[in-house]
Coordinates of N, CA and C in Angstrom, one line a residue:
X1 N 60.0 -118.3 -180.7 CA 61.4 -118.0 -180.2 C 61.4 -116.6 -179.7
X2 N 62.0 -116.5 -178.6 CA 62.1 -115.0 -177.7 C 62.8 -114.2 -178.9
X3 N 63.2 -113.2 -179.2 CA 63.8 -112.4 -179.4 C 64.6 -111.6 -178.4
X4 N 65.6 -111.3 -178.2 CA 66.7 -110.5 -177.9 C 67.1 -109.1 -178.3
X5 N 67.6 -108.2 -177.7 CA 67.9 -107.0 -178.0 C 69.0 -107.0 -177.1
X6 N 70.0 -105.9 -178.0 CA 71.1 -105.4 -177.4 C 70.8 -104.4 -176.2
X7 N 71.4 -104.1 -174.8 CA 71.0 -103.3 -174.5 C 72.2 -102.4 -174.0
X8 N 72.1 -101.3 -173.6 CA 70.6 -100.6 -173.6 C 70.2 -100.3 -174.8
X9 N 70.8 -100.8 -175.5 CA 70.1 -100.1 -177.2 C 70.0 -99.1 -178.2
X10 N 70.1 -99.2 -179.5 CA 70.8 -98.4 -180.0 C 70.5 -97.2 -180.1
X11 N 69.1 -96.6 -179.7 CA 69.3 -95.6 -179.9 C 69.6 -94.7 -178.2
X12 N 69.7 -95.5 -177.7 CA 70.7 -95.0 -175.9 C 72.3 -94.7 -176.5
X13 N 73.0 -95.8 -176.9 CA 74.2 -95.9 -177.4 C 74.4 -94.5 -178.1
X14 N 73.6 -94.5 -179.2 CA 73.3 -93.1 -180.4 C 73.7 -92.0 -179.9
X15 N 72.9 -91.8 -178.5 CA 72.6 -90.4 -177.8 C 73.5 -90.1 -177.1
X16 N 74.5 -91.3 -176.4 CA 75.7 -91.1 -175.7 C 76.8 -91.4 -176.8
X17 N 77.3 -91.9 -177.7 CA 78.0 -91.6 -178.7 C 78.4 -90.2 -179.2
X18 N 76.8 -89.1 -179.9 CA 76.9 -88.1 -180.2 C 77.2 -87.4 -178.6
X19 N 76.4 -87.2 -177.7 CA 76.3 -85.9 -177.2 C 77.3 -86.2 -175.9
X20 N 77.5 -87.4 -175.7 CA 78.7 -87.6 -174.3 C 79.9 -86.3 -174.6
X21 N 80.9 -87.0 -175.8 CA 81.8 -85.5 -176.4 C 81.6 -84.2 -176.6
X22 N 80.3 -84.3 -177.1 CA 80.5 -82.6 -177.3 C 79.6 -82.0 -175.9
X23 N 79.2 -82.6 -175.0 CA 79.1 -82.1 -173.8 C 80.1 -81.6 -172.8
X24 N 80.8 -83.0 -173.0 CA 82.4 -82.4 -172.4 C 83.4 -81.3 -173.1
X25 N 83.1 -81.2 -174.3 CA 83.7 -80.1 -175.0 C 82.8 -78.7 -174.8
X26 N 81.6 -78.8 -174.3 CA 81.0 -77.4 -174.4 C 81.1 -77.2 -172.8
X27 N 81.2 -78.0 -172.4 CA 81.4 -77.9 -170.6 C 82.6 -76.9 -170.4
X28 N 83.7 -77.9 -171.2 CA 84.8 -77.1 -171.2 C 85.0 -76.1 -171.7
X29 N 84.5 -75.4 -173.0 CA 84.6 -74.5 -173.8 C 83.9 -73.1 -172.7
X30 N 82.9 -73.1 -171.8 CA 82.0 -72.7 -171.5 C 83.0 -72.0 -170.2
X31 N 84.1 -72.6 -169.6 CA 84.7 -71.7 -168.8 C 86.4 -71.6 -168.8
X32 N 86.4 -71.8 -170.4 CA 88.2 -71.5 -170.7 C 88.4 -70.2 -170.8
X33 N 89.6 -70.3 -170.1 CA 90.6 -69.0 -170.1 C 90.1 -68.6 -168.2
X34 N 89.6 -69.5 -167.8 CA 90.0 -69.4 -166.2 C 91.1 -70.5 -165.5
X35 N 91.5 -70.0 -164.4 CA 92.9 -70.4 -164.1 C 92.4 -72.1 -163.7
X36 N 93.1 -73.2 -164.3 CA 92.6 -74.7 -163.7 C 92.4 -74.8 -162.8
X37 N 93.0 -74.6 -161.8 CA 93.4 -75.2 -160.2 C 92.4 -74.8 -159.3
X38 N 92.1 -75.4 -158.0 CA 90.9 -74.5 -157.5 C 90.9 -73.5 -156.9
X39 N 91.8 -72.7 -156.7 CA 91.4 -71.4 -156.4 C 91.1 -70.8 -157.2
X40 N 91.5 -70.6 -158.7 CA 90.8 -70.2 -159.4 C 89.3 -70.1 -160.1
X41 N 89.6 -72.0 -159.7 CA 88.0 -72.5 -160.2 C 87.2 -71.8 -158.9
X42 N 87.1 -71.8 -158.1 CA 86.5 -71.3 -157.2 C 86.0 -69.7 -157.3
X43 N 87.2 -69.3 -157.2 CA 87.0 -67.6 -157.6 C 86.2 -67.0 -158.9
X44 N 86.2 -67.9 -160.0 CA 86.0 -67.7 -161.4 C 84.1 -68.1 -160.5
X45 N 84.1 -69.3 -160.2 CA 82.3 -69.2 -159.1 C 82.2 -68.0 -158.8
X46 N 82.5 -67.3 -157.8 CA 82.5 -66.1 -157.2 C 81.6 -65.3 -158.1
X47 N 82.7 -65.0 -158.8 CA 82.7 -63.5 -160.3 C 81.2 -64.1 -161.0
X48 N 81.7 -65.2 -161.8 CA 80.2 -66.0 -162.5 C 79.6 -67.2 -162.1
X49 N 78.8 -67.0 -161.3 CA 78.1 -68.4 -160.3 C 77.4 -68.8 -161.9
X50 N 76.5 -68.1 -162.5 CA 75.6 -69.2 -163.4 C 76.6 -69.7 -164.5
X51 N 77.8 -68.7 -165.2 CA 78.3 -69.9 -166.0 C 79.3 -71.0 -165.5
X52 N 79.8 -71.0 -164.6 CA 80.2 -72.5 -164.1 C 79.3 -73.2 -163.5
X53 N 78.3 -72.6 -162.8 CA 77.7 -74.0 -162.9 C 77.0 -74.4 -164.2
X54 N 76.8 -73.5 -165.4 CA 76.7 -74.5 -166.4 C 77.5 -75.0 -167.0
X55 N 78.9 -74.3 -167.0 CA 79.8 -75.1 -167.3 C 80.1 -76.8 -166.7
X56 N 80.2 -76.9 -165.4 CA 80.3 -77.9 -164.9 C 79.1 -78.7 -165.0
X57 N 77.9 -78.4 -164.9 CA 76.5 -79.3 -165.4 C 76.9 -80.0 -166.7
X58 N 76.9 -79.1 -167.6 CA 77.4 -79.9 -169.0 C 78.1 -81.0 -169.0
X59 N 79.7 -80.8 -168.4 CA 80.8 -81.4 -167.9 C 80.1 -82.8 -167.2
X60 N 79.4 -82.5 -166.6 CA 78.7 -83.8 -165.3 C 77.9 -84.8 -166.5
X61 N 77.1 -83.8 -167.3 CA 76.2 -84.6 -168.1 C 76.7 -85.5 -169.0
X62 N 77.6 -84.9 -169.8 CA 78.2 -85.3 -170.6 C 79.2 -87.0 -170.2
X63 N 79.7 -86.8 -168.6 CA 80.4 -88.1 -168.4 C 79.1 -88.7 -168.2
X64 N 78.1 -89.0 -167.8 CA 77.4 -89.8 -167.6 C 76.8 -90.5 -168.8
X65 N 76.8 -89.5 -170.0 CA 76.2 -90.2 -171.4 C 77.7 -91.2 -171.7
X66 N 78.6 -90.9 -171.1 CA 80.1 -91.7 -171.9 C 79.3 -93.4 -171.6
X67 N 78.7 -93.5 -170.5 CA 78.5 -95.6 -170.7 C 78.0 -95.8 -171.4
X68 N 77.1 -95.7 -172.4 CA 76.4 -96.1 -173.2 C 77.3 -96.4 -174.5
X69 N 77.8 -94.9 -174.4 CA 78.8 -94.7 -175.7 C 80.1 -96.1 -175.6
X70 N 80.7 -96.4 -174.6 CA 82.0 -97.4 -173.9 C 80.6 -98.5 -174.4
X71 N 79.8 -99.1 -174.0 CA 79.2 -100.2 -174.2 C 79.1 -100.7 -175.6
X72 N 78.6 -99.4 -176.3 CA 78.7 -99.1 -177.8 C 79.9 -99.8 -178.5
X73 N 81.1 -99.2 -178.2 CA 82.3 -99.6 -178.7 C 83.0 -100.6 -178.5
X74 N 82.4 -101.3 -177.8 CA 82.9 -102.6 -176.3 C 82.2 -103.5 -177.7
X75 N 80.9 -103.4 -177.5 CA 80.4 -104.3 -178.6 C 81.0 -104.7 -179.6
X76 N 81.3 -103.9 -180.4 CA 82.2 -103.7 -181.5 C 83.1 -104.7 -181.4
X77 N 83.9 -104.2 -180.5 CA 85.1 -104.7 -180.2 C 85.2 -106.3 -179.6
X78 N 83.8 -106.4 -179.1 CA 83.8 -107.9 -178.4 C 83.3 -109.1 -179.7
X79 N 83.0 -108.5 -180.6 CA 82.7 -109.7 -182.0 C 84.1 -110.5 -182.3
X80 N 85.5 -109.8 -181.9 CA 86.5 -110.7 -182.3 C 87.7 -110.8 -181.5
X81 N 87.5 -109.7 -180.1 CA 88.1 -109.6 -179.2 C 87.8 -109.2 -177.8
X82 N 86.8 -110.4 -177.3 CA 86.0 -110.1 -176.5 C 86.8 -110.0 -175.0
X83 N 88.0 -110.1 -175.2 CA 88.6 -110.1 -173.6 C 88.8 -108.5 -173.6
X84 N 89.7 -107.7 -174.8 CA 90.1 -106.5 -174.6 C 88.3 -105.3 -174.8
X85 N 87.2 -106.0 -174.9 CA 85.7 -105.4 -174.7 C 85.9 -105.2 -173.2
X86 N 86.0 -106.4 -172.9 CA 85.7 -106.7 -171.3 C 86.1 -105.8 -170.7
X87 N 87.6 -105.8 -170.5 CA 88.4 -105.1 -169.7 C 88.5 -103.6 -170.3
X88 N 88.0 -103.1 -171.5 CA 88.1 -101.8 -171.5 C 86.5 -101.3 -171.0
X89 N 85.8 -101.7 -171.6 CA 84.6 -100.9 -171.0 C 84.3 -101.2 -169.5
X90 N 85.1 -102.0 -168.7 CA 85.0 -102.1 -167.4 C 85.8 -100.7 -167.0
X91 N 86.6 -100.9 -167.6 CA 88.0 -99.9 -166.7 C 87.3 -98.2 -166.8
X92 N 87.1 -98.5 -168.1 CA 86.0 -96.6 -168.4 C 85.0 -96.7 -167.6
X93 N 83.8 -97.3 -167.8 CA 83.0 -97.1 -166.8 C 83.5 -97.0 -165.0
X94 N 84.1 -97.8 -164.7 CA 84.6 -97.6 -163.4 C 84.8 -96.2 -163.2
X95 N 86.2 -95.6 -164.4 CA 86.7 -94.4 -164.1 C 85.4 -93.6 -164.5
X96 N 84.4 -93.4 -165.1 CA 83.3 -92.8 -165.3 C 82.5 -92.1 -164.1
X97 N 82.8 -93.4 -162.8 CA 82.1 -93.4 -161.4 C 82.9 -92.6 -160.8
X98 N 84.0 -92.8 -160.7 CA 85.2 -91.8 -160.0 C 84.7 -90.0 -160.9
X99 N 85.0 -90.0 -162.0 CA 84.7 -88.6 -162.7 C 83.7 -87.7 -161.7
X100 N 82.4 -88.9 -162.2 CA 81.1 -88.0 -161.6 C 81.5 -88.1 -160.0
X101 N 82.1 -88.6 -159.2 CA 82.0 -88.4 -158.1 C 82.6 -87.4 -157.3
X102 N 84.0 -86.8 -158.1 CA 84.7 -85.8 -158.5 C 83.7 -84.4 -158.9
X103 N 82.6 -84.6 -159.9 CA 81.9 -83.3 -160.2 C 80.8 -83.2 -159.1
X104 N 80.5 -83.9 -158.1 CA 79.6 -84.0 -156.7 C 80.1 -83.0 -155.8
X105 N 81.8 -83.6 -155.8 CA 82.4 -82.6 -154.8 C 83.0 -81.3 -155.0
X106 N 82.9 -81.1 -156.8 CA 83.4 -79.9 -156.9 C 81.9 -78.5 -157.0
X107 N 80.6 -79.9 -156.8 CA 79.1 -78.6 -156.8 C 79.0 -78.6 -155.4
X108 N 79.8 -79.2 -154.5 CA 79.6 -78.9 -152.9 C 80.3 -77.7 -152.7
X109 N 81.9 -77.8 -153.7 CA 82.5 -77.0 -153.4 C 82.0 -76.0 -153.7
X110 N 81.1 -75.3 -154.9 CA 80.7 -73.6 -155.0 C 79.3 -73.6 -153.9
X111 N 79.4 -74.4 -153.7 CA 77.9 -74.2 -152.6 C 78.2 -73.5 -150.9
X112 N 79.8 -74.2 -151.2 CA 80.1 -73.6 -150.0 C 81.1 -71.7 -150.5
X113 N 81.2 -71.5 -151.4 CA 81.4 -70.2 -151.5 C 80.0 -69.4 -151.6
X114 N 79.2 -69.3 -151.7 CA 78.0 -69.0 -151.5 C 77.4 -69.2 -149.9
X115 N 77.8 -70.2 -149.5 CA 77.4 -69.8 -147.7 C 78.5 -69.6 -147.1
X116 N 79.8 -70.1 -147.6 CA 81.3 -69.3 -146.1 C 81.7 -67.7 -147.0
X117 N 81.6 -67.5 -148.1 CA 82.3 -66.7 -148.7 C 83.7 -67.4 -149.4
X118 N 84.4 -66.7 -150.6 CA 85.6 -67.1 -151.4 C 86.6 -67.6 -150.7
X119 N 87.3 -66.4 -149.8 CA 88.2 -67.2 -149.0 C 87.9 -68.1 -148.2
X120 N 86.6 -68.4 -147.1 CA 87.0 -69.5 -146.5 C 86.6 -70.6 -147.6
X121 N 85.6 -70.2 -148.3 CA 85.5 -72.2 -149.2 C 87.0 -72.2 -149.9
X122 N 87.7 -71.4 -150.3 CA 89.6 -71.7 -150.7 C 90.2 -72.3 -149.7
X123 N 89.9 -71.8 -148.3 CA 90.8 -72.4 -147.2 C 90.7 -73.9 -146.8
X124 N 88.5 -73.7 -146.9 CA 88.4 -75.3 -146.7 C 88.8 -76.7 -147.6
X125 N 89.0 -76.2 -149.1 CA 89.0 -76.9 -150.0 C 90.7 -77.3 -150.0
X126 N 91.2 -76.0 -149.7 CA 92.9 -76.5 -149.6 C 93.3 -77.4 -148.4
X127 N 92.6 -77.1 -147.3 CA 92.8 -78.3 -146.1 C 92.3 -79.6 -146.0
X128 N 91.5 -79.9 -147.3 CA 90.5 -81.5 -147.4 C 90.7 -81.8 -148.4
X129 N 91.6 -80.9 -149.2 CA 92.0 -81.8 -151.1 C 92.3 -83.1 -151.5
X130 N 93.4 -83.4 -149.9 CA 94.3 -85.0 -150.0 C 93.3 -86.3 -149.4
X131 N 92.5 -85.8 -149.2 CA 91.4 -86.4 -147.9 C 91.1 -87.7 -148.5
X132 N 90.8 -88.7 -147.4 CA 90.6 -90.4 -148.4 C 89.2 -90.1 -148.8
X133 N 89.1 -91.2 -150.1 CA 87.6 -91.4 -150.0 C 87.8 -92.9 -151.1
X134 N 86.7 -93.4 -151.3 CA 87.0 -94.7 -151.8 C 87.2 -94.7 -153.2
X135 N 86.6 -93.7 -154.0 CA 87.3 -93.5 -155.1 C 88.6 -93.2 -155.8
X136 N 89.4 -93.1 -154.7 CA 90.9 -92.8 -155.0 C 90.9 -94.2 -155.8
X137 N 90.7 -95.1 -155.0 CA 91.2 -96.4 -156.2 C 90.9 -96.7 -157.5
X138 N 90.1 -95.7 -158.3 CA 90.0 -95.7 -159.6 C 90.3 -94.4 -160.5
X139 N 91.4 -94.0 -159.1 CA 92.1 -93.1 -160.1 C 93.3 -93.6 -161.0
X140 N 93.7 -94.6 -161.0 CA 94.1 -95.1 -162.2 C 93.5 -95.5 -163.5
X141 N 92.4 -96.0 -163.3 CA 91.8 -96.4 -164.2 C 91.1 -95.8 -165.3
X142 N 90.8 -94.5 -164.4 CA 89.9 -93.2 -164.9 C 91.3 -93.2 -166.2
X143 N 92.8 -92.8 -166.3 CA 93.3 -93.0 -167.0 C 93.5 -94.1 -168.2
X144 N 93.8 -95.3 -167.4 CA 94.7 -96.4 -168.4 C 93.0 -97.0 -168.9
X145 N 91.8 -96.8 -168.9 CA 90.6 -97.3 -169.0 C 90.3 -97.0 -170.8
X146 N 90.5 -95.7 -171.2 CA 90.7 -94.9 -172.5 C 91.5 -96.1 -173.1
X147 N 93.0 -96.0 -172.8 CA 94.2 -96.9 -173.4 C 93.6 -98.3 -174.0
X148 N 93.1 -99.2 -172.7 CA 92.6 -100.3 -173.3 C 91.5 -100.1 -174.3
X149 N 90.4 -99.5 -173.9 CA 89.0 -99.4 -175.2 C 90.4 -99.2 -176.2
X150 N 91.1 -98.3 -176.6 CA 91.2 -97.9 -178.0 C 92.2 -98.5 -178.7
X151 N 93.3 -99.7 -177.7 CA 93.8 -100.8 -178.0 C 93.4 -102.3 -178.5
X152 N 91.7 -102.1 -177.5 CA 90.7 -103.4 -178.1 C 90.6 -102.5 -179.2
X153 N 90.0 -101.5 -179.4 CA 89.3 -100.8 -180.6 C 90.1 -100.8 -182.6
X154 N 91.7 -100.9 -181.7 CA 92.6 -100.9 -182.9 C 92.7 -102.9 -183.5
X155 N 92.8 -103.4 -182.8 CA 92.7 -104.7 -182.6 C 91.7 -105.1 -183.4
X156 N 90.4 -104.8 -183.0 CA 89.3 -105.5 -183.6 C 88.5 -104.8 -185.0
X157 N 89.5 -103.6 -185.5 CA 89.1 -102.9 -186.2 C 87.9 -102.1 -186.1
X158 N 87.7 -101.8 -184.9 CA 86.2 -101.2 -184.8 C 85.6 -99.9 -185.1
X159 N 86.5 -99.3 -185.7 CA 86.3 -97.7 -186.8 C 86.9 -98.1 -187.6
X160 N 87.1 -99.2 -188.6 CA 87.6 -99.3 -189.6 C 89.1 -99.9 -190.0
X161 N 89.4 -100.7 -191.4 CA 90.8 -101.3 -191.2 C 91.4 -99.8 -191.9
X162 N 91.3 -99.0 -192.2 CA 91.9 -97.7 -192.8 C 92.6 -97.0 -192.3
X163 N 93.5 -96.2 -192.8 CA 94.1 -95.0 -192.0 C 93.3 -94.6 -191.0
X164 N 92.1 -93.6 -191.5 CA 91.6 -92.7 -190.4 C 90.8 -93.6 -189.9
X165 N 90.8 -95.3 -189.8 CA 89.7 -95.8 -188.6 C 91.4 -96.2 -187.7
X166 N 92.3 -96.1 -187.9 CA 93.7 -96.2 -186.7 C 93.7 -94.6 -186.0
X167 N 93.7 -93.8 -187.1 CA 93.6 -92.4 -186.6 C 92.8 -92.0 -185.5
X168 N 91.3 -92.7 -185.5 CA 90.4 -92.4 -184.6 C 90.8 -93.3 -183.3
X169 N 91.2 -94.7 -183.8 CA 91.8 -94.9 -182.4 C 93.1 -94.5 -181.2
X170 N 93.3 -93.6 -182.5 CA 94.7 -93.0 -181.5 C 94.1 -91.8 -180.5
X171 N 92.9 -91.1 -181.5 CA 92.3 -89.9 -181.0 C 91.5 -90.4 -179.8
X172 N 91.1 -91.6 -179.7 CA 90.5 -92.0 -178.9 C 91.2 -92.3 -177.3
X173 N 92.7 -92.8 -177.2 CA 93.8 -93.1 -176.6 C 93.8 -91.7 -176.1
X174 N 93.9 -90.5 -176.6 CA 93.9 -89.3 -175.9 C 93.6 -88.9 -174.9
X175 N 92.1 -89.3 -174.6 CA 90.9 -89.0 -174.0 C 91.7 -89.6 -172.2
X176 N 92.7 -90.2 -172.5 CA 93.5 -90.6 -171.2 C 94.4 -89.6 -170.4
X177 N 94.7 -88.0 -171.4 CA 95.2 -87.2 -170.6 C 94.2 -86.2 -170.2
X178 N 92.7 -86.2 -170.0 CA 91.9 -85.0 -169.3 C 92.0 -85.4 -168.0
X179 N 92.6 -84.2 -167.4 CA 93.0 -84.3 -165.9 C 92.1 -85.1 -165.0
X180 N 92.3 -85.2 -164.1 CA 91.1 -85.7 -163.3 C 91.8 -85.0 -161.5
X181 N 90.2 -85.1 -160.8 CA 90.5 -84.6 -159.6 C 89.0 -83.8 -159.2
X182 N 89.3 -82.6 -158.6 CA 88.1 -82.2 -158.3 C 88.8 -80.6 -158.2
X183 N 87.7 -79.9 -159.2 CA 87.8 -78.2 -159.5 C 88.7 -78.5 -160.4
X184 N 89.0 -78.8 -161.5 CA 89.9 -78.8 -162.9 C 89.2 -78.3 -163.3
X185 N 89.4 -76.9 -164.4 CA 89.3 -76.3 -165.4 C 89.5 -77.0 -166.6
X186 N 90.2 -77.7 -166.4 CA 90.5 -78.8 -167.8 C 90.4 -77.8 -169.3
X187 N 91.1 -76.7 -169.4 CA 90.8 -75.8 -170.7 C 92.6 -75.8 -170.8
X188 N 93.6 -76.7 -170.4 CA 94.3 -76.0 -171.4 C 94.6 -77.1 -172.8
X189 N 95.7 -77.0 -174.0 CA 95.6 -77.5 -174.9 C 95.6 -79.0 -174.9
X190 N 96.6 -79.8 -173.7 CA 96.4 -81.0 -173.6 C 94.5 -81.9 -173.3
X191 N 94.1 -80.8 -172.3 CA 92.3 -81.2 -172.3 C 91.7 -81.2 -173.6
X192 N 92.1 -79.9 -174.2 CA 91.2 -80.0 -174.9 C 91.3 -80.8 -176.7
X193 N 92.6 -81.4 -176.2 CA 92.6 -82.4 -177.5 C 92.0 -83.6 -177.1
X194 N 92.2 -83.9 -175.7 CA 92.0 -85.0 -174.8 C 90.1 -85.3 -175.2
X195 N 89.0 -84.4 -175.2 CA 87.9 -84.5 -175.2 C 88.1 -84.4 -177.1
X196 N 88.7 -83.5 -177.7 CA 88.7 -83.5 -179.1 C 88.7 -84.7 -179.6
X197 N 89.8 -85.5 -179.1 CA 89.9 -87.2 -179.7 C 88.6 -87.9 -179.6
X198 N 87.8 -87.8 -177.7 CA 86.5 -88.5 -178.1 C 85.6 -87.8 -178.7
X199 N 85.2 -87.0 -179.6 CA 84.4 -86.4 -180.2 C 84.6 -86.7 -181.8
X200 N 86.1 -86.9 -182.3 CA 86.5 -87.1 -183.4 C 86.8 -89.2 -183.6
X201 N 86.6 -89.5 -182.2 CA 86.2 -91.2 -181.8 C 85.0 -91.7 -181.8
X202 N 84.4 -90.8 -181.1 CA 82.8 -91.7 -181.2 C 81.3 -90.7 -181.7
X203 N 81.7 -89.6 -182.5 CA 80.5 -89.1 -183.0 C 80.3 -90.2 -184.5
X204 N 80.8 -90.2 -185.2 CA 81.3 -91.2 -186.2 C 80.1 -92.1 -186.5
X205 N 80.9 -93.1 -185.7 CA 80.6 -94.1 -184.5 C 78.6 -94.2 -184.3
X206 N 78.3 -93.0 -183.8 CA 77.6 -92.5 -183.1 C 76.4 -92.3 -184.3
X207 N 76.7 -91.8 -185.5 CA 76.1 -91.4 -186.6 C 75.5 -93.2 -187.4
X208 N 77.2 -93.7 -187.3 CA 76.5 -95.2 -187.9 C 75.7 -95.5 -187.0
X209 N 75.6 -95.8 -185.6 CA 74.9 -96.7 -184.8 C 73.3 -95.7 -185.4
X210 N 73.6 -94.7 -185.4 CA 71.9 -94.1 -185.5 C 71.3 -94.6 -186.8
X211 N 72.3 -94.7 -188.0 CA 71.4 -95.3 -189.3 C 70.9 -96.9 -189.2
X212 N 71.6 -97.6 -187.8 CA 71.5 -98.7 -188.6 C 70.9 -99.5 -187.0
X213 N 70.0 -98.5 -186.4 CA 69.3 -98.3 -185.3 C 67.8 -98.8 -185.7
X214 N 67.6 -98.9 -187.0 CA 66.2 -99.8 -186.8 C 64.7 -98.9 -186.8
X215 N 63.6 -98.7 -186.8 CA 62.8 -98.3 -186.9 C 62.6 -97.1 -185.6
X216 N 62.5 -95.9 -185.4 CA 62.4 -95.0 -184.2 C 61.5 -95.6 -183.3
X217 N 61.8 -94.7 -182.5 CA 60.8 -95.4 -180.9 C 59.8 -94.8 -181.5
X218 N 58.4 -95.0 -180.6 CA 57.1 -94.3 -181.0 C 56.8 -93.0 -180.5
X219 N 56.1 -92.2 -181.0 CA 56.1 -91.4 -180.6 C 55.8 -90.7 -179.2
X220 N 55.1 -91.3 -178.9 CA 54.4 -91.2 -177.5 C 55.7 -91.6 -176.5
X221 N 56.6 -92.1 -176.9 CA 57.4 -92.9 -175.7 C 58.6 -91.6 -176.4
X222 N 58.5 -90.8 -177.1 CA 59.4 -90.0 -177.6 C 58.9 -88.8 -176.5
X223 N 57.9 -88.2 -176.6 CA 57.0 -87.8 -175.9 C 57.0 -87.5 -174.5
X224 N 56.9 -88.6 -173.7 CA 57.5 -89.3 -172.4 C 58.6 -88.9 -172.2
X225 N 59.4 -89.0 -172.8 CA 60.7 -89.0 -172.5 C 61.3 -87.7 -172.0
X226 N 60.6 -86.5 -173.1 CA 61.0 -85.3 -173.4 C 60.2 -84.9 -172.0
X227 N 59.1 -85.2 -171.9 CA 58.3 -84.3 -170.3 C 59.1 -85.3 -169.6
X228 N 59.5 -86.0 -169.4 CA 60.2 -86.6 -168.3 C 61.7 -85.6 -167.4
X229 N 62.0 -85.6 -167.9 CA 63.1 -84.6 -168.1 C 63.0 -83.3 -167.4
X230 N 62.1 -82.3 -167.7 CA 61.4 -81.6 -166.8 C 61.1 -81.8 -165.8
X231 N 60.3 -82.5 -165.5 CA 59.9 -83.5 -164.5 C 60.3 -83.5 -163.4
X232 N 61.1 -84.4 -163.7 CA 62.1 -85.2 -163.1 C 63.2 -84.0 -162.4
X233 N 63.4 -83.1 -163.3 CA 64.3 -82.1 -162.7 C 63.2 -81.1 -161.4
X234 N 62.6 -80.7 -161.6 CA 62.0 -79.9 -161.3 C 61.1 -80.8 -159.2
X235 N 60.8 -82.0 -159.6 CA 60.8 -83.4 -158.3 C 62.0 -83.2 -157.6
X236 N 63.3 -83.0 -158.5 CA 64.5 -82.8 -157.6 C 64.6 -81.4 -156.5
X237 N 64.2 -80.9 -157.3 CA 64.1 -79.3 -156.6 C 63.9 -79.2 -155.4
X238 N 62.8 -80.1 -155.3 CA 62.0 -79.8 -154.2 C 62.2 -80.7 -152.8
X239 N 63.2 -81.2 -153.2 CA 63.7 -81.7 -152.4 C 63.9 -83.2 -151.9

């Protein structure tokens, strides 16, 4: 008989569970107390080009670990309520695609203060803010996406029939007011409870899936992985 595996597997799920949240929280942590909006975000480039873009790198990285983590919790949720799995981890990952495509245009944006200078990348960014692109259509979802997971998540009990497994799905419901758009600061107190809920929703989460994750990868493919990384970044460079 074949055997089967969940995928991508638990220890993928593991790594976006833990480190999705507290990327987005150190992203964010990494340039609060600058003004949200983009002329600020912009200007705050200016003054410190390397820590926003590590700020925003973090920020980028961190949404991308979020699918694993939504698939994670989808599972869960799909053993006794497989319609509200469905339609939540569809609706997040969609808004997932929208996020990162949002943090694309806001690394164009400091790329262009470095070749026009502050004022004109402020002037260009204010004249192209409203501009179509096909992602507008999942700017709703980027919101109401949260709401469903942590409505399947309360439903199916999937942090627990307890107080603090409802607690975590409320914290989780949060994660629906971090702004969205392109050049958000996202540091004031509403963001930062907004990423606090998924940190205090899926590290948890994140810790069970890791104990009950099965024998580690080998090492060699542990190995791999880690030069890969390097790698990989370094092939990008070059163009």
């Amino acid at each position: 008989m074949t055997r089967t595996h969940s995928l991508p597997g638990p220890w993928v799920e593991a790594a976006g569970l833990l480190l999705g949240p507290l990327l987005l929280l150190a992203g964010m942590l990494t340039r609060i107390g600058q003004d949200d909006f983009f002329p600020g975000q912009l200007a705050a480039y200016a003054r410190q080009p390397g820590t926003m873009t590590l700020s925003y790198s973090l920020f980028a990285a961190g949404l991308v670990l979020l699918w694993p983590a939504a698939v994670a919790l989808a599972r869960r949720i799909s053993a006794t309520h497989p319609g509200w799995a469905r339609w939540g981890v569809t609706l997040v990952v969609l808004g997932l695609f929208g996020r990162v495509f949002h943090a694309g245009v806001s690394h164009l944006a400091f790329q262009m203060v470095d070749a026009l200078g502050l004022e004109a990348a402020q002037k260009a960014v204010a004249g192209t803010y409203g501009a179509f692109h096909v992602f507008k259509a999942v700017n709703v979802v980027i919101m109401a996406g949260w709401i469903v997971l942590a409505i399947g998540a309360y439903r199916a009990r999937a942090f627990g029939p307890d107080v603090a497994g409802v607690a975590r799905c409320v914290a989780l419901a949060l994660a629906t007011g971090l702004p969205l758009g392109v050049l958000k600061g996202s540091t004031d107190l509403p963001s930062l409870l907004a990423v606090g809920g998924l940190v205090v929703a899926m590290a948890p989460l994140g810790v069970s899936v890791l104990r009950q994750a099965g024998p580690a990868p080998r090492w060699w493919a542990v190995a791999l992985t880690v030069a890969a990384v390097p790698a990989a970044f370094l092939l990008g460079l070059s163009g």
